Coordinates of C-alpha atoms and ligand atoms in Angstrom, one line a residue:
X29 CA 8.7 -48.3 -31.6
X30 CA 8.5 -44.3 -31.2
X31 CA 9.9 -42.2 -33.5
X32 CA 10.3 -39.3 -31.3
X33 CA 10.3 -39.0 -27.8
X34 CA 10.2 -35.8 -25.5
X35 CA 12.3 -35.8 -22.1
X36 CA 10.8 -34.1 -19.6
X37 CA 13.7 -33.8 -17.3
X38 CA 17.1 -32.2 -16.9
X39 CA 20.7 -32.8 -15.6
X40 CA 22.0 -36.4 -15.5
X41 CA 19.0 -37.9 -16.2
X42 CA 17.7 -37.1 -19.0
X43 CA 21.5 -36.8 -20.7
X44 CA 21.1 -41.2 -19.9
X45 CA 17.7 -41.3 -21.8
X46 CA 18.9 -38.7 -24.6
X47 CA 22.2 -41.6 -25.0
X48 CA 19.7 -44.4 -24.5
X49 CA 17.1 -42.9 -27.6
X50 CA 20.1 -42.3 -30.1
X51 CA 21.0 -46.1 -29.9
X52 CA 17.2 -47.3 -30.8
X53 CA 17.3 -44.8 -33.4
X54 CA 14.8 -42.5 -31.8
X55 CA 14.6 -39.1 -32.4
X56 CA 14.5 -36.7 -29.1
X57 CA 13.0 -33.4 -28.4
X58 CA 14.8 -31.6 -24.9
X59 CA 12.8 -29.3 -22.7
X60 CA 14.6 -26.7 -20.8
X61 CA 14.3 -23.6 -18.3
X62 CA 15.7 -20.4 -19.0
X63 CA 18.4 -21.0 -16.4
X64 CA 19.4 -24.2 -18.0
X65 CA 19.9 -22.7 -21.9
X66 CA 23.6 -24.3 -21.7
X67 CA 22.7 -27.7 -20.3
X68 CA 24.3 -30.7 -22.0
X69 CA 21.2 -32.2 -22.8
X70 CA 19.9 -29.8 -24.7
X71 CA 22.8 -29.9 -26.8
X72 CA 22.9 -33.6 -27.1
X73 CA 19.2 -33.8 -28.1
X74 CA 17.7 -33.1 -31.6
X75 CA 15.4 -30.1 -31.3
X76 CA 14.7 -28.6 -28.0
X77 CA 11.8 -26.3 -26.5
X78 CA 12.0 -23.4 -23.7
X79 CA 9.3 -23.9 -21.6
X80 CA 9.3 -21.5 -18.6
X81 CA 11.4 -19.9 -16.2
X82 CA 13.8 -21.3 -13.7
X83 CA 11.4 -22.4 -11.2
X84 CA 10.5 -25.7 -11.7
X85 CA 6.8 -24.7 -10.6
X86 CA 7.1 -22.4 -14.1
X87 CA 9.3 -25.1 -16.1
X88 CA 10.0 -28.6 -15.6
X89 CA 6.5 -28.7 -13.4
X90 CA 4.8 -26.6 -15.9
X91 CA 2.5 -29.6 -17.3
X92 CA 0.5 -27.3 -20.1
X93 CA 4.0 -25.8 -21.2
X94 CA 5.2 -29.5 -21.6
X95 CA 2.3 -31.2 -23.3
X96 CA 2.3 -28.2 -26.1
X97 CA 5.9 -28.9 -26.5
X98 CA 5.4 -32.1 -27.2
X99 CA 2.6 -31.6 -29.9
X100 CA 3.9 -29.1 -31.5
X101 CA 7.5 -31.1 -32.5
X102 CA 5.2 -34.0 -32.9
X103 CA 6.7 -36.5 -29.9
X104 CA 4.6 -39.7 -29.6
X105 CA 6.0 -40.1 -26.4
X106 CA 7.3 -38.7 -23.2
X107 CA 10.0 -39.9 -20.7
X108 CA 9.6 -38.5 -17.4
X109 CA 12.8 -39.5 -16.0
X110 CA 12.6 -39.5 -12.3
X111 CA 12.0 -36.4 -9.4
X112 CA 9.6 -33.9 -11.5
X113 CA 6.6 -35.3 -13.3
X114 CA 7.6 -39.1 -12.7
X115 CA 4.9 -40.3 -10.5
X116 CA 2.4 -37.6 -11.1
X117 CA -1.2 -39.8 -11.8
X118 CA -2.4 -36.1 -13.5
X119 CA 0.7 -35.4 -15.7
X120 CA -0.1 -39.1 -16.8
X121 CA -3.5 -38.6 -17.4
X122 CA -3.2 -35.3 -19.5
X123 CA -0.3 -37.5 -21.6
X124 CA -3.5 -39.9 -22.5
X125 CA -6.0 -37.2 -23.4
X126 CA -3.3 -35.7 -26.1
X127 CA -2.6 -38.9 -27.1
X128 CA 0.8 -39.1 -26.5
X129 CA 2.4 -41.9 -24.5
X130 CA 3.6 -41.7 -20.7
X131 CA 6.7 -44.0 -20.7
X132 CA 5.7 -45.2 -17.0
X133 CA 2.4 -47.4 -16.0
X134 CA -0.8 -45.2 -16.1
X135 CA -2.1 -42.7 -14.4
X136 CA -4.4 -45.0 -12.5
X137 CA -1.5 -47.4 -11.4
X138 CA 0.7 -44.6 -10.7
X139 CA -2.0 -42.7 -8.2
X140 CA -2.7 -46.7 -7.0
X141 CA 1.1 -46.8 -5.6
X142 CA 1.9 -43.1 -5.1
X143 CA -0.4 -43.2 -2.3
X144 CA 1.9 -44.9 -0.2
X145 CA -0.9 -45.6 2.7
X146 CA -3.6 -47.1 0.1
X147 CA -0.4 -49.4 -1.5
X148 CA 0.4 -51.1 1.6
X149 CA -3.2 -52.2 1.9
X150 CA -2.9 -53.1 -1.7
X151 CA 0.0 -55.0 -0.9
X152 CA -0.9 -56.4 2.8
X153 CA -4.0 -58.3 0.6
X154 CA -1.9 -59.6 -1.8
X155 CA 0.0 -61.6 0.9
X156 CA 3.1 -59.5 0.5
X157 CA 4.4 -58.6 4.5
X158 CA 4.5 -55.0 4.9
X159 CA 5.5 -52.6 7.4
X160 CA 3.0 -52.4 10.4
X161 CA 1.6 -49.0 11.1
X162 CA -1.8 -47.5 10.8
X163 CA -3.8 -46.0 8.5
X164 CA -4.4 -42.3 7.5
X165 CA -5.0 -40.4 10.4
X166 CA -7.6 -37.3 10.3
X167 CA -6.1 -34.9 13.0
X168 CA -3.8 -35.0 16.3
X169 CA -6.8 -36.8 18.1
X170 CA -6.8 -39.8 15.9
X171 CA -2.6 -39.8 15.6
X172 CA -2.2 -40.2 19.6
X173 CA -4.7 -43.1 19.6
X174 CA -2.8 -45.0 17.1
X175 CA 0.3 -44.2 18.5
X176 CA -1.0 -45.7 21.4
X177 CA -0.9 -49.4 19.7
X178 CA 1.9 -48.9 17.2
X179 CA 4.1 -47.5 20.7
X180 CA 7.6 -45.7 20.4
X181 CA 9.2 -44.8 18.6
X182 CA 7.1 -44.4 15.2
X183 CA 7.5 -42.7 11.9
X184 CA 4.8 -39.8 10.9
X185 CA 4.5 -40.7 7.1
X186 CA 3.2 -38.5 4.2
X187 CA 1.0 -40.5 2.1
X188 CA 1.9 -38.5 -0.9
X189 CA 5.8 -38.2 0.2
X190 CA 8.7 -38.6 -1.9
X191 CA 12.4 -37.5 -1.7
X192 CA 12.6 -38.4 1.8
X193 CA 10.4 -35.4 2.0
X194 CA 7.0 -35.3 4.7
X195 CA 8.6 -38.1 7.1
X196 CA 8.9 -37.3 10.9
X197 CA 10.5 -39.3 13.6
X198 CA 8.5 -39.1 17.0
X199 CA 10.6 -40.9 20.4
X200 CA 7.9 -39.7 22.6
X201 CA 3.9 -38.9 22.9
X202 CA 5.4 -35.5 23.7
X203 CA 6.2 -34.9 20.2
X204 CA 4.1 -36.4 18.5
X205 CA 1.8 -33.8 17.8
X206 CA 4.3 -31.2 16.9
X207 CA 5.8 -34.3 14.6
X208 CA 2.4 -34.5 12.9
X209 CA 1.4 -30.9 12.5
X210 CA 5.1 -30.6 11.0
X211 CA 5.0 -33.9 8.5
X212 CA 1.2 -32.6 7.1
X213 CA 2.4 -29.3 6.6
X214 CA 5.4 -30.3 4.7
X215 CA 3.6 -32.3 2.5
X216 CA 0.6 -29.8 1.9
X217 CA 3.3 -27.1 0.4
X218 CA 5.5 -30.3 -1.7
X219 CA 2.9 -32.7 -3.3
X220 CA -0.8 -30.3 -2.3
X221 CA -1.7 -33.0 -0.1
X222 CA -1.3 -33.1 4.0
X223 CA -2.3 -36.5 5.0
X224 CA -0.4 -38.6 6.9
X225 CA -0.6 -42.1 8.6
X226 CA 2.0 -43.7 11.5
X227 CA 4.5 -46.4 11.0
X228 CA 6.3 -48.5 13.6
X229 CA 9.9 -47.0 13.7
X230 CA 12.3 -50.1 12.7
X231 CA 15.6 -49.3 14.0
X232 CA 18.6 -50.9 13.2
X233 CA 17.0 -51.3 9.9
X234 CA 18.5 -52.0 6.3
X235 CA 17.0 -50.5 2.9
X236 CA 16.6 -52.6 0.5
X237 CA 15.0 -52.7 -2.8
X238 CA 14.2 -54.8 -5.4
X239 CA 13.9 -53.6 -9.4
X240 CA 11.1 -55.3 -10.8
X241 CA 10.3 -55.1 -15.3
X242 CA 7.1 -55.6 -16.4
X243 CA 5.3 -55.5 -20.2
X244 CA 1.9 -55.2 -21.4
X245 CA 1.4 -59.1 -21.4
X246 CA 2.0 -60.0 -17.4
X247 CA 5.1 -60.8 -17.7
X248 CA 7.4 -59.6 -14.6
X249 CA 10.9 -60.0 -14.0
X250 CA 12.8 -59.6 -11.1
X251 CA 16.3 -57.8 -11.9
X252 CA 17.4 -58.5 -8.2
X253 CA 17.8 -56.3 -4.8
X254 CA 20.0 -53.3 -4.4
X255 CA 21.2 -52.5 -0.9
X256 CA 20.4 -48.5 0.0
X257 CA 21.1 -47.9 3.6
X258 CA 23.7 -45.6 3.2
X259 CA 21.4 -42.5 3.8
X260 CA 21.3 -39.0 5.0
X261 CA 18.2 -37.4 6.0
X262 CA 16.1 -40.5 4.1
X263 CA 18.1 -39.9 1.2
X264 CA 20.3 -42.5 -0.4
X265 CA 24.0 -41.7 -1.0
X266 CA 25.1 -45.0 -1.6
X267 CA 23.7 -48.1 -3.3
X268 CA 25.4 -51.5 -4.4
X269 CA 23.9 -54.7 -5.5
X270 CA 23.8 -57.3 -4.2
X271 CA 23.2 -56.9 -0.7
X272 CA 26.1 -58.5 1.4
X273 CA 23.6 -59.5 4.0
X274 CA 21.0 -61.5 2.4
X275 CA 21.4 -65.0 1.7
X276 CA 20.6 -67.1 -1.4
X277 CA 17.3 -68.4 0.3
X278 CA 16.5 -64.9 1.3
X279 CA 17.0 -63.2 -2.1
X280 CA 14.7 -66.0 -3.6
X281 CA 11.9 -65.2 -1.0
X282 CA 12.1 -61.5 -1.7
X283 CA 12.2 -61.5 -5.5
X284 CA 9.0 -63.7 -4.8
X285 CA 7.3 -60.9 -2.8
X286 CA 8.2 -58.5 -5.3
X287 CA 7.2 -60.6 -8.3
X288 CA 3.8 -61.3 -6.2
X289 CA 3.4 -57.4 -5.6
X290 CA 3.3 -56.5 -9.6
X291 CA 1.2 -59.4 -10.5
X292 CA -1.4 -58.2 -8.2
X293 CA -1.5 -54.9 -9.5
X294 CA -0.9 -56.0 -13.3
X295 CA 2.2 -53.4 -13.2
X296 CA 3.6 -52.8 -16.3
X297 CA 6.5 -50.9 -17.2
X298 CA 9.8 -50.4 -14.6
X299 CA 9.6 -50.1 -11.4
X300 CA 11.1 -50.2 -7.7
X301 CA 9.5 -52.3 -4.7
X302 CA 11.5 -51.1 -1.4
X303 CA 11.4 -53.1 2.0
X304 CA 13.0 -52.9 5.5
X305 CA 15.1 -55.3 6.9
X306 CA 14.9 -55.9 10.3
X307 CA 18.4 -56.9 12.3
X308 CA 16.1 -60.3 12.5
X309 CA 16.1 -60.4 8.5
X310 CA 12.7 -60.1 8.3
X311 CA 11.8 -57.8 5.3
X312 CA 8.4 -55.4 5.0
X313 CA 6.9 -53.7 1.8
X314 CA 7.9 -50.2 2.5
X315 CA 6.5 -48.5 -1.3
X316 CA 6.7 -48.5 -4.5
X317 CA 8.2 -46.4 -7.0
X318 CA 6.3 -46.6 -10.0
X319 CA 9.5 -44.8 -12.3
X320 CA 13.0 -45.3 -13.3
X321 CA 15.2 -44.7 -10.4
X322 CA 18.5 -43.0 -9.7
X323 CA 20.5 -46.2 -8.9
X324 CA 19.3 -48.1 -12.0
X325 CA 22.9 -48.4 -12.8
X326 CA 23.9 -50.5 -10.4
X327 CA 21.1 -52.8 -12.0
X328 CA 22.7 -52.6 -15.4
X329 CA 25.9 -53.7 -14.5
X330 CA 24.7 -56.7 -12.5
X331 CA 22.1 -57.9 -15.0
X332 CA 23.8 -56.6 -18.1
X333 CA 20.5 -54.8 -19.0
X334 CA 19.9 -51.4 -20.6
X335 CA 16.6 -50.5 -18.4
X336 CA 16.3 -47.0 -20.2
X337 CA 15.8 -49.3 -23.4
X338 CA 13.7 -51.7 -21.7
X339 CA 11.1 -49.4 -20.1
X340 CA 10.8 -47.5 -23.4
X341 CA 9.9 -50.9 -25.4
X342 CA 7.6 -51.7 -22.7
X343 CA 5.9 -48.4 -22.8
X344 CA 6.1 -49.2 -27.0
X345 CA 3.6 -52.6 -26.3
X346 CA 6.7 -55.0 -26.9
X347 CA 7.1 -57.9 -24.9
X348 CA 9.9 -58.8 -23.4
X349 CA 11.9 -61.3 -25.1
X350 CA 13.6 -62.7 -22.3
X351 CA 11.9 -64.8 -18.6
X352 CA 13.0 -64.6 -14.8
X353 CA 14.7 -67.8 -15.6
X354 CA 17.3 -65.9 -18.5
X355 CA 18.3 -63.5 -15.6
X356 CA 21.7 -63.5 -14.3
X357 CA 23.2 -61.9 -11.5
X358 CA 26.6 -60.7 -12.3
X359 CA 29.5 -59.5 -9.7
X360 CA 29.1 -56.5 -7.5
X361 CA 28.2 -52.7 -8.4
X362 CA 28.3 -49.8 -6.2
X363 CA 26.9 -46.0 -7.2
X364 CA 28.3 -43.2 -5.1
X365 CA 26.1 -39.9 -5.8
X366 CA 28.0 -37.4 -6.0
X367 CA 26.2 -33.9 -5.0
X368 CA 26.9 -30.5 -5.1
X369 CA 27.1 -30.5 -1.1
X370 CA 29.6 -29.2 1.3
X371 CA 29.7 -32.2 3.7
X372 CA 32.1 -29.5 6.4
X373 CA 29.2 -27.0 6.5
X374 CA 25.8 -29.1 7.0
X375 CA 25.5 -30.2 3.3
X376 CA 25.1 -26.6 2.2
X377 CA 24.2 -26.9 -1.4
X378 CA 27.2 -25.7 -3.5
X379 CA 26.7 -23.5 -7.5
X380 CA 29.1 -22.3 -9.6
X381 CA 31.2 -22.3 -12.8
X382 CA 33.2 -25.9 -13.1
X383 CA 36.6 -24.3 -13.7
X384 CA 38.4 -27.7 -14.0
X385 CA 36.5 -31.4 -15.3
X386 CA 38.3 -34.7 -15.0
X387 CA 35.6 -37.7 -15.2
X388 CA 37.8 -40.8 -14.3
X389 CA 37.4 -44.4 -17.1
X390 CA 38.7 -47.7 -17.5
X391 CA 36.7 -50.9 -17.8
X392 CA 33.4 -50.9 -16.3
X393 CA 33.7 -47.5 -14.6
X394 CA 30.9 -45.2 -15.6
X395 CA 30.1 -41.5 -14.3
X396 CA 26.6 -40.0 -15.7
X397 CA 26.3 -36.6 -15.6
X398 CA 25.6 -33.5 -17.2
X399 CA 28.8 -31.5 -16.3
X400 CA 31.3 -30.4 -18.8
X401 CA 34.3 -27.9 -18.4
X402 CA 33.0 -23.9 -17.9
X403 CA 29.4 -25.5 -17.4
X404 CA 28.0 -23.2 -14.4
X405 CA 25.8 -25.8 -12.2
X406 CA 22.4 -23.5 -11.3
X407 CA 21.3 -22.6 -7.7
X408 CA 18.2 -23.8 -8.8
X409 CA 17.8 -27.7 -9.0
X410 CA 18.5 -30.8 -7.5
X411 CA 22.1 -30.9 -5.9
X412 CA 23.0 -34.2 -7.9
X413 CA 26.3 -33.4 -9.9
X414 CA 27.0 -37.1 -11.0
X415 CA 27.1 -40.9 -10.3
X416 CA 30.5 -42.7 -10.2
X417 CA 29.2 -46.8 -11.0
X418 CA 31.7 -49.6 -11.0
X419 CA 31.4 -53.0 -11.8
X420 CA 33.9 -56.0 -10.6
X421 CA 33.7 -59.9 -10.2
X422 CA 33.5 -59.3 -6.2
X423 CA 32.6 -56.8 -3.5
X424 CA 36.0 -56.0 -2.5
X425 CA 37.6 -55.5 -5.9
X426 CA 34.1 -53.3 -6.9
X427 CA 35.5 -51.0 -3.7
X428 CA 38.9 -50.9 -4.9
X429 CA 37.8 -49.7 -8.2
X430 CA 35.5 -47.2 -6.5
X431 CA 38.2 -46.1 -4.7
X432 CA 40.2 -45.2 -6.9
X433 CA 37.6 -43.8 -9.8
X434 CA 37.0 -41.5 -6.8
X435 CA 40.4 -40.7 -6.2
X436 CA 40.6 -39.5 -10.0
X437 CA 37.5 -37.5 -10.3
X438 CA 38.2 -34.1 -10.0
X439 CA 35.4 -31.7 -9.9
X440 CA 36.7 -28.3 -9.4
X441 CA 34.3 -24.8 -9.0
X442 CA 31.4 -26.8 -6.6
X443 CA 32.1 -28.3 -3.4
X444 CA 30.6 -31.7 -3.5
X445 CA 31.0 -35.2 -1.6
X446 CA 33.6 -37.4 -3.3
X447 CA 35.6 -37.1 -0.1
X448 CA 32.6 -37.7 1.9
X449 CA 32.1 -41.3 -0.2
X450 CA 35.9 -42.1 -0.1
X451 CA 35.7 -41.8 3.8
X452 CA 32.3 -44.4 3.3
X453 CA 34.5 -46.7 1.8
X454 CA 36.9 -47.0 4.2
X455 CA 34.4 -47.7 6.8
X456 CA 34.8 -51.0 8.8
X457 CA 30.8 -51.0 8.9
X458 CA 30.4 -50.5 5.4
X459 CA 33.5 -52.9 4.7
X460 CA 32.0 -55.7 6.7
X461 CA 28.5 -55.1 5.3
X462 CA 26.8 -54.4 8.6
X463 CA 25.6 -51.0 7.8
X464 CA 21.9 -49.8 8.5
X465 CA 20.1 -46.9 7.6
X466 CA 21.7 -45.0 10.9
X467 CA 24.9 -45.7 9.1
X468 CA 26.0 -41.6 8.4
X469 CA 24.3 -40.6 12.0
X470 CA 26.5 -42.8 14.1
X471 CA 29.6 -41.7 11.5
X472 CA 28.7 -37.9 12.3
X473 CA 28.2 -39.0 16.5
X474 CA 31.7 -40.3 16.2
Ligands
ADP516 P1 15.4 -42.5 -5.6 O1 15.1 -43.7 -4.8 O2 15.3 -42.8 -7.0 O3 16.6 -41.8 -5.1 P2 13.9 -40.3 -4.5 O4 12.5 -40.4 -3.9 O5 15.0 -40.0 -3.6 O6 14.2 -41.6 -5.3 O7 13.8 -39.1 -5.5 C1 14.3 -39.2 -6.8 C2 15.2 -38.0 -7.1 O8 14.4 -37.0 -7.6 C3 16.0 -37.5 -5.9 O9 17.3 -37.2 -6.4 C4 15.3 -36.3 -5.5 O10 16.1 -35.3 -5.0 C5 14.7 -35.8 -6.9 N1 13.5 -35.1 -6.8 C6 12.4 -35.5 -6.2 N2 11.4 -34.6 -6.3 C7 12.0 -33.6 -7.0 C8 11.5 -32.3 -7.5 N3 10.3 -31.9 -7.3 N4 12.4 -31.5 -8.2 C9 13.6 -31.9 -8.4 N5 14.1 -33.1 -8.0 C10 13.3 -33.9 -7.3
ADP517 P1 10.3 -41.7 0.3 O1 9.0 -41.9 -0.4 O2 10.6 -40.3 0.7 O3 11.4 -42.4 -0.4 P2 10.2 -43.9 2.2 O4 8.9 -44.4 2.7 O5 10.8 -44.8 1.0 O6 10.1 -42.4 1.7 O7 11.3 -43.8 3.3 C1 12.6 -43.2 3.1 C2 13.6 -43.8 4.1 O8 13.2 -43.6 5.4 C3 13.8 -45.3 3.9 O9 14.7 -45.6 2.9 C4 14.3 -45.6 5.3 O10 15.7 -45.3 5.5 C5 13.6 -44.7 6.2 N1 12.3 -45.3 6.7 C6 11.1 -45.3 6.2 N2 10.2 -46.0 6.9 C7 10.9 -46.5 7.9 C8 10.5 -47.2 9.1 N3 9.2 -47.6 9.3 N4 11.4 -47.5 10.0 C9 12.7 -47.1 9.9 N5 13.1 -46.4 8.8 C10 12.2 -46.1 7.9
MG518 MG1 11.5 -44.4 -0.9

């Protein structure tokens, strides 16, 4: 095992890895801005290293800044978290050349899946039903002749995209081209490359994503799906596992397909597969996301795991002890993300001082965050304040006990959505489990 591991991350996040190193006895090294001097985790980790201003270009992006910290308070390893540096191949790669490990698969598997166009050939070959578009298209030319067979409405697609971030809906031929020019440019200025393929626009669809753990010996376990339609602007708000509208049969074929997708790639470490579900319940690889992700809680609560732990033992060379046979699914967990958004005013991002901190408790409720009373949140970084996670024998008592960790939260100084996910939950779509990704646009039409 490592005896010291870096986090390259802030907020939330890297808080959960800080918690999830003190229990193995690891020691931890915290990076941090200048604008984040009073975060919690750098308080809550054992040494810590400024490494650049408050842009994240200067800091949290800043790869050279990183590696030096690293070497010079002697980490063996470094936990990306997720966002940032998570599924950047080069970051990866420089990690190998100082010989210090990247707690994630390596840089070739990660540039393998990050490009999301040359993963769902990957994928397609492997047997594994994905969902049916085209490839990368050069220029306008080669987008309207695609368009042609894929027909209307279609998705322009960053093959570098992430964070809901270079994606484009298109109704029409007529804006297509705008659509296109718009998607490339996007992802030029956010990942430095433009490229973008077409994808046949599934509508009503459902998001749904199965967590797959892998070790340096081919094993692969399948932790089980986790139901992410509730979205706003491609971005999940909500997540709970399991899915209400999958049955038994339906869960077994899709942990196959997932299980199937890491074997042929030889994945290693943690990782998401996501897929569409059609309203006829047929499901397509969508991507892969080669990291830890936000919504691994729900995960933990269902399976019992620590994935934290687990992916850090992976990236250690231990096997895992335990087979997809050991695995049990456990009641029902839901995740509401709570961001510093003003849900009245467009989702405005919301910064200030937290004047007034309440975190709600009780049995298997669990808030991660990286607030505390007088913190001031930054104008700077990812609106994410928290995630409220609860945990109960069935669906309906898990909502009960959302609803009222939510009604005892109180986050005063930020406006933010815990309102916004209390109205979610009173929903008679999301109640009867019908919901699809159009979920919040219908709610806002209404
Ligand atoms: P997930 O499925 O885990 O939510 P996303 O693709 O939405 O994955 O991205 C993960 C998280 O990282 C999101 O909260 C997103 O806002 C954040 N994120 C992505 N890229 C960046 C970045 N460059 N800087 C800060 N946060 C980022
Ligand atoms: P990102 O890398 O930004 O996470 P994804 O490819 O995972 O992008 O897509 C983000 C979201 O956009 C999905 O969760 C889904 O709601 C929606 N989406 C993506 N592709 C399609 C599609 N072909 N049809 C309908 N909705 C889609
Ligand atoms: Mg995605």
């Amino acid at each position: 095992m490592f005896s010291k591991i870096l986090i390259a991350n802030r907020g939330e996040i890297a808080v959960r890895i800080i918690r999830a190193c003190k229990e193995m006895g690891v020691a931890t090294v915290a990076v941090f801005s200048e604008a984040d001097r009073d975060a919690l985790h750098v308080s809550l980790a054992d040494e810590s290293v400024c490494i650049g201003p408050a842009r994240v270009q200067d800091s949290y992006l800043n790869m050279p800044s990183i590696l030096s910290a690293a070497v010079k308070t002697g980490a063996q390893a470094i936990h990306p978290g997720y966002g940032l540096l998570s599924e950047n191949a080069r970051f990866a790669e420089l990690c190998e050349k100082c010989h210090i490990h990247f707690i994630g698969p390596d840089a070739k598997l990660i540039s393998e899946l990050g490009d999301k166009d040359a993963a769902k050939r990957t994928m397609r070959e492997a047997g594994v039903p994905v969902v049916p578009g085209s490839e990368i298209v050069p220029d306008v030319e080669a987008a309207k002749k695609a368009a042609k067979e894929i027909g209307f409405p279609l998705l322009v697609k960053a093959r570098a995209g992430g964070g809901g971030r270079g994606i484009r809906l298109v109704n029409t031929e007529a804006e297509l081209e705008p659509a296109f020019l718009a998607s490339s440019k996007e992802a030029e200025a956010a990942f430095g490359d433009g490229a973008c393929y077409l994808e046949k626009y599934l509508d009503p669809v459902k998001h749904i994503e199965m967590q797959i753990l892998c070790d340096n010996f081919d094993n692969v376990v399948c932790l089980g799906e986790r139901e992410c339609s509730i979205q706003r602007k491609h971005q999940k708000l909500l997540e709970e596992s399991p899915a209400c509208c999958i049955t038994p049969e339906m869960r077994a074929r899709m942990m196959d397909a997932a299980a199937k997708a890491a074997h042929a790639v030889h994945y290693r470490s943690l990782g998401t597969i996501e897929f569409l579900v059609d309203s006829d319940r047929n499901f397509y690889f969508m991507e892969m996301n080669t990291r830890l992700q936000v919504e691994h809680p729900v995960t933990e609560f269902v399976t019992g795991l620590d994935l934290v732990k687990w992916q850090i033992r992976a990236a250690a060379g231990i096997e895992l002890p335990f087979h997809q046979e050991d695995i049990r699914l456990n009641g029902h967990a839901i995740e509401c993300r709570i961001n510093a958004e003003d849900p009245e005013n467009h989702f405005m991002p919301s910064c200030g001082r937290i004047s007034l901190l309440h975190i709600p408790g009780g049995p298997w409720v669990r808030f991660d965050t990286a607030l505390y009373q007088d913190y001031s949140v930054p104008p700077y970084y990812d609106s994410l304040l928290g995630k409220l996670i609860v945990h109960a024998p069935t669906r309906e008592e898990a909502v009960r006990k959302m609803k009222a960790a939510l009604a005892e939260l109180v986050i005063e100084g930020v406006t933010h959505t815990a309102d916004l996910q209390m109205d979610i939950l009173s929903d008679p779509d999301f109640l009867d489990g019908s919901y699809t990704t159009d979920f919040m646009e219908k709610r806002g039409a209404e």
